[in-house]
Short mmCIF file of C-alpha atoms and ligand atoms in Angstrom, two decimals:
data_model
loop_
_atom_site.label_atom_id
_atom_site.label_comp_id
_atom_site.label_asym_id
_atom_site.label_seq_id
_atom_site.Cartn_x
_atom_site.Cartn_y
_atom_site.Cartn_z
CA MET A 968 -136.24 110.03 -66.55
CA ALA A 969 -139.80 109.51 -67.59
CA PHE A 970 -141.13 108.63 -70.99
CA GLU A 971 -144.65 109.23 -72.27
CA LEU A 972 -146.52 107.10 -74.74
CA THR A 973 -149.70 108.33 -76.43
CA PHE A 974 -152.03 105.89 -78.17
CA ILE A 975 -153.09 107.93 -81.19
CA GLY A 976 -155.34 105.15 -82.46
CA HIS A 977 -155.13 101.78 -84.30
CA ALA A 978 -151.32 101.23 -84.27
CA ALA A 979 -150.25 104.87 -84.36
CA LEU A 980 -148.33 106.01 -81.30
CA GLY A 981 -146.57 109.08 -80.02
CA LEU A 982 -143.57 108.63 -77.75
CA VAL A 983 -141.69 111.37 -75.94
CA ALA A 984 -138.29 110.18 -74.73
CA ASP A 985 -135.71 112.55 -73.25
CA GLY A 986 -137.65 115.44 -74.77
CA TYR A 987 -137.57 114.04 -78.32
CA LYS A 988 -140.89 113.57 -80.10
CA LEU A 989 -141.26 110.24 -81.86
CA LEU A 990 -144.19 109.20 -84.02
CA ILE A 991 -144.65 105.50 -84.63
CA ASP A 992 -146.65 104.26 -87.65
CA PRO A 993 -148.39 107.61 -88.24
CA TYR A 994 -151.56 106.50 -89.99
CA LEU A 995 -153.70 109.58 -89.37
CA ARG A 996 -155.75 110.93 -92.27
CA ASN A 997 -157.66 107.71 -93.07
CA ASN A 998 -157.57 106.40 -89.50
CA PRO A 999 -161.12 106.22 -88.10
CA ALA A 1000 -159.71 106.24 -84.55
CA THR A 1001 -158.09 109.69 -84.61
CA ASP A 1002 -158.62 113.30 -85.66
CA LEU A 1003 -154.91 114.11 -85.37
CA ASN A 1004 -153.94 116.16 -88.40
CA PRO A 1005 -150.89 115.21 -90.48
CA GLU A 1006 -150.63 118.88 -91.50
CA THR A 1007 -149.92 120.01 -87.93
CA VAL A 1008 -148.57 117.03 -85.95
CA GLU A 1009 -145.00 117.47 -84.68
CA ALA A 1010 -142.17 114.95 -84.89
CA ASP A 1011 -138.41 114.76 -84.52
CA TYR A 1012 -138.30 111.11 -85.60
CA ILE A 1013 -140.81 108.79 -87.26
CA LEU A 1014 -140.53 105.03 -86.73
CA VAL A 1015 -142.18 102.79 -89.33
CA THR A 1016 -142.60 99.09 -88.55
CA HIS A 1017 -143.66 97.96 -92.05
CA GLY A 1018 -144.99 99.10 -95.40
CA HIS A 1019 -148.73 98.50 -95.01
CA GLY A 1020 -150.95 101.54 -95.45
CA ASP A 1021 -152.29 101.46 -91.89
CA HIS A 1022 -148.68 101.89 -90.66
CA ILE A 1023 -146.69 103.93 -93.19
CA GLY A 1024 -149.83 106.10 -93.32
CA ASP A 1025 -148.94 109.79 -93.67
CA THR A 1026 -145.21 109.31 -93.09
CA VAL A 1027 -144.12 110.98 -96.35
CA GLU A 1028 -146.21 114.11 -95.81
CA ILE A 1029 -145.26 114.50 -92.14
CA ALA A 1030 -141.56 113.88 -92.74
CA GLN A 1031 -141.42 116.29 -95.68
CA ARG A 1032 -143.08 119.06 -93.66
CA THR A 1033 -141.31 118.57 -90.32
CA GLY A 1034 -137.92 117.39 -91.55
CA ALA A 1035 -138.20 114.46 -89.15
CA THR A 1036 -135.84 111.54 -89.71
CA VAL A 1037 -137.65 108.32 -90.57
CA ILE A 1038 -136.25 105.12 -89.08
CA ALA A 1039 -137.26 101.87 -90.79
CA ASN A 1040 -135.79 98.91 -92.64
CA ALA A 1041 -133.53 99.53 -95.64
CA GLU A 1042 -136.20 98.80 -98.28
CA ILE A 1043 -138.72 101.25 -96.80
CA CYS A 1044 -135.96 103.84 -96.33
CA THR A 1045 -134.92 103.53 -100.00
CA TRP A 1046 -138.56 104.11 -101.04
CA LEU A 1047 -138.89 107.10 -98.69
CA GLY A 1048 -135.51 108.51 -99.70
CA GLN A 1049 -136.68 108.67 -103.32
CA LYS A 1050 -139.44 111.00 -102.11
CA GLY A 1051 -136.96 113.37 -100.50
CA VAL A 1052 -137.52 112.15 -96.96
CA LYS A 1053 -134.62 112.12 -94.48
CA VAL A 1054 -134.05 108.51 -93.44
CA HIS A 1055 -131.93 106.30 -91.23
CA ALA A 1056 -132.05 102.70 -92.40
CA GLN A 1057 -131.50 99.83 -90.00
CA HIS A 1058 -132.31 96.17 -90.20
CA ILE A 1059 -133.47 93.39 -87.95
CA GLY A 1060 -131.09 92.72 -85.09
CA GLY A 1061 -129.26 95.99 -85.63
CA GLY A 1062 -129.32 98.85 -83.16
CA PHE A 1063 -128.18 102.48 -83.27
CA THR A 1064 -127.74 105.12 -80.59
CA TYR A 1065 -129.89 108.18 -81.30
CA PRO A 1066 -130.19 111.23 -79.01
CA PHE A 1067 -133.39 109.68 -77.56
CA GLY A 1068 -131.88 106.25 -76.83
CA TYR A 1069 -130.64 103.00 -78.37
CA LEU A 1070 -133.09 101.63 -80.92
CA LYS A 1071 -132.99 98.09 -82.25
CA LEU A 1072 -135.12 96.53 -84.98
CA THR A 1073 -136.72 93.26 -83.96
CA LEU A 1074 -138.32 90.33 -85.71
CA ALA A 1075 -141.98 90.46 -86.72
CA LEU A 1076 -143.96 87.80 -88.57
CA HIS A 1077 -146.14 89.66 -91.07
CA GLY A 1078 -145.97 91.28 -94.55
CA SER A 1079 -144.57 94.66 -95.52
CA ARG A 1080 -145.52 95.55 -99.11
CA LEU A 1081 -145.78 99.29 -99.65
CA PRO A 1082 -149.04 100.93 -100.83
CA ASP A 1083 -147.79 101.29 -104.45
CA GLY A 1084 -146.78 97.63 -104.60
CA SER A 1085 -143.07 98.24 -103.93
CA ASP A 1086 -141.14 95.73 -101.85
CA GLY A 1087 -141.17 96.90 -98.24
CA GLY A 1088 -138.64 94.31 -97.05
CA ASN A 1089 -139.26 92.42 -93.83
CA PRO A 1090 -141.68 93.76 -91.25
CA ALA A 1091 -140.13 94.71 -87.93
CA GLY A 1092 -140.75 95.73 -84.37
CA PHE A 1093 -138.67 98.14 -82.29
CA LEU A 1094 -136.91 97.78 -78.98
CA LEU A 1095 -135.98 101.15 -77.50
CA THR A 1096 -133.61 101.43 -74.57
CA THR A 1097 -134.15 104.94 -73.26
CA ASN A 1098 -131.31 107.05 -71.88
CA ALA A 1099 -132.62 106.11 -68.42
CA ASP A 1100 -132.32 102.41 -69.32
CA GLU A 1101 -136.05 101.74 -69.60
CA LYS A 1102 -136.94 99.24 -72.33
CA VAL A 1103 -139.92 99.88 -74.57
CA TYR A 1104 -140.86 97.06 -76.95
CA LEU A 1105 -143.12 97.96 -79.86
CA ALA A 1106 -144.03 94.64 -81.46
CA GLY A 1107 -145.50 96.02 -84.69
CA ASP A 1108 -147.92 93.82 -86.62
CA THR A 1109 -146.93 90.25 -85.85
CA GLY A 1110 -148.03 86.77 -85.03
CA LEU A 1111 -146.75 85.06 -81.93
CA PHE A 1112 -143.15 83.82 -82.16
CA GLY A 1113 -141.04 81.96 -79.63
CA ASP A 1114 -138.12 84.38 -79.85
CA MET A 1115 -140.23 86.88 -77.92
CA ARG A 1116 -138.63 85.05 -75.02
CA LEU A 1117 -135.23 86.44 -76.10
CA ILE A 1118 -136.67 89.94 -76.25
CA GLY A 1119 -138.15 89.38 -72.78
CA GLU A 1120 -134.70 88.45 -71.46
CA GLU A 1121 -133.67 92.08 -71.98
CA GLY A 1122 -136.06 93.09 -69.18
CA ILE A 1123 -139.03 94.89 -70.73
CA THR A 1124 -140.48 97.93 -69.00
CA LEU A 1125 -143.35 98.44 -71.44
CA ALA A 1126 -144.57 96.18 -74.23
CA VAL A 1127 -147.02 97.48 -76.84
CA ILE A 1128 -148.55 94.53 -78.67
CA PRO A 1129 -151.40 93.86 -81.11
CA ILE A 1130 -154.44 91.89 -79.91
CA GLY A 1131 -156.87 92.37 -82.81
CA ASP A 1132 -156.63 88.91 -84.40
CA ASN A 1133 -157.19 88.26 -88.12
CA TYR A 1134 -154.08 90.22 -89.28
CA THR A 1135 -151.98 89.86 -86.10
CA MET A 1136 -151.96 88.01 -82.80
CA GLY A 1137 -155.38 87.70 -81.25
CA PRO A 1138 -156.09 87.83 -77.52
CA ALA A 1139 -155.08 84.21 -76.78
CA ASP A 1140 -151.71 84.46 -78.53
CA ALA A 1141 -151.17 87.96 -77.14
CA LEU A 1142 -151.55 86.46 -73.65
CA ARG A 1143 -148.88 83.90 -74.56
CA ALA A 1144 -146.73 86.76 -75.86
CA VAL A 1145 -146.98 88.52 -72.49
CA LYS A 1146 -145.78 85.31 -70.82
CA LEU A 1147 -142.72 85.23 -73.12
CA LEU A 1148 -141.98 88.96 -72.84
CA SER A 1149 -142.58 89.35 -69.07
CA PRO A 1150 -143.04 93.11 -69.29
CA GLU A 1151 -143.75 95.30 -66.29
CA VAL A 1152 -146.57 97.02 -68.21
CA VAL A 1153 -148.37 95.98 -71.40
CA ILE A 1154 -150.56 98.12 -73.67
CA PRO A 1155 -152.78 96.46 -76.31
CA ILE A 1156 -153.18 98.06 -79.75
CA HIS A 1157 -154.38 97.21 -83.29
CA TYR A 1158 -157.95 96.33 -82.24
CA ASN A 1159 -161.45 97.86 -82.55
CA THR A 1160 -160.45 100.16 -85.44
CA PHE A 1161 -162.50 98.03 -87.82
CA ASP A 1162 -165.17 95.36 -87.21
CA LEU A 1163 -162.78 92.64 -88.35
CA ILE A 1164 -160.46 93.32 -85.39
CA ALA A 1165 -163.08 94.02 -82.71
CA GLN A 1166 -161.89 92.74 -79.30
CA ASP A 1167 -162.81 93.05 -75.63
CA ALA A 1168 -159.64 94.57 -74.22
CA GLU A 1169 -161.00 94.66 -70.66
CA ALA A 1170 -161.63 90.90 -70.69
CA TRP A 1171 -158.13 90.36 -72.11
CA ALA A 1172 -156.63 92.54 -69.39
CA GLU A 1173 -158.33 90.50 -66.67
CA LYS A 1174 -156.87 87.29 -68.07
CA VAL A 1175 -153.38 88.75 -68.42
CA GLN A 1176 -153.43 90.08 -64.88
CA ALA A 1177 -154.72 86.75 -63.52
CA GLU A 1178 -152.06 84.68 -65.30
CA THR A 1179 -148.97 86.96 -65.39
CA ASP A 1180 -147.21 89.61 -63.31
CA ALA A 1181 -147.74 92.24 -66.01
CA ARG A 1182 -149.93 95.28 -65.43
CA VAL A 1183 -152.23 96.00 -68.37
CA HIS A 1184 -152.82 99.61 -69.23
CA ILE A 1185 -155.69 100.08 -71.68
CA LEU A 1186 -155.56 103.37 -73.52
CA ALA A 1187 -158.46 104.84 -75.47
CA PRO A 1188 -157.37 106.70 -78.62
CA GLY A 1189 -155.80 110.00 -77.57
CA GLU A 1190 -154.90 108.80 -74.07
CA ARG A 1191 -151.39 108.90 -72.69
CA PHE A 1192 -149.33 106.62 -70.46
CA VAL A 1193 -146.58 108.21 -68.41
CA TYR A 1194 -143.78 106.10 -66.95
CA PRO A 1195 -143.06 105.75 -64.08
NI1 LIG B 1294 -149.75 95.23 -91.43
MN1 LIG B 1295 -151.75 96.74 -89.41
#
């Protein structure tokens, strides 16, 4: 069974798994990298890695309109639940079997305060095991951490990791992350949206492909990666 991942722009992603439409960190309206409209975008589930505005984005509006279930940590789910959004709270290390696959929250080293100053709990990443046993790791905003090796031991099909530097891993640490994760394919995100996170993804890809067995797939905003 194939899955499709669309790089919407910045850290916003679309993922279709077993026919289910997932939106990840749907920062659309104020996102300079996309024209996708929160008033029309479709979603069955919305995954939110942490509370920062460039990730929680238009989650409330999209979830209220579509009825999509939002999956995030317990603190973010409490905040969303108070706004009438349908939620499924998990926490780091915990997994749950949804119709689209088994989804586990993973460690991320970052912050997670919500736009109104509420406590957004700990930031997270996601590890999805699809119904066809492919493993998709969405790192979220994070610095490098050694336990990426443990995530890599699961056998990663696709890793989606930040390379922008300043707020997250930069290119050098992202290369080290690829070595710990040993994914079949890696897609860089969270770069070039703003001047502060400008990076040369092509140069990074050359280094990764010279030093690891991973295949780098660079997506421009709006482009889609289909596996296999
Ligand atoms: Ni962030
Ligand atoms: Mn961010």
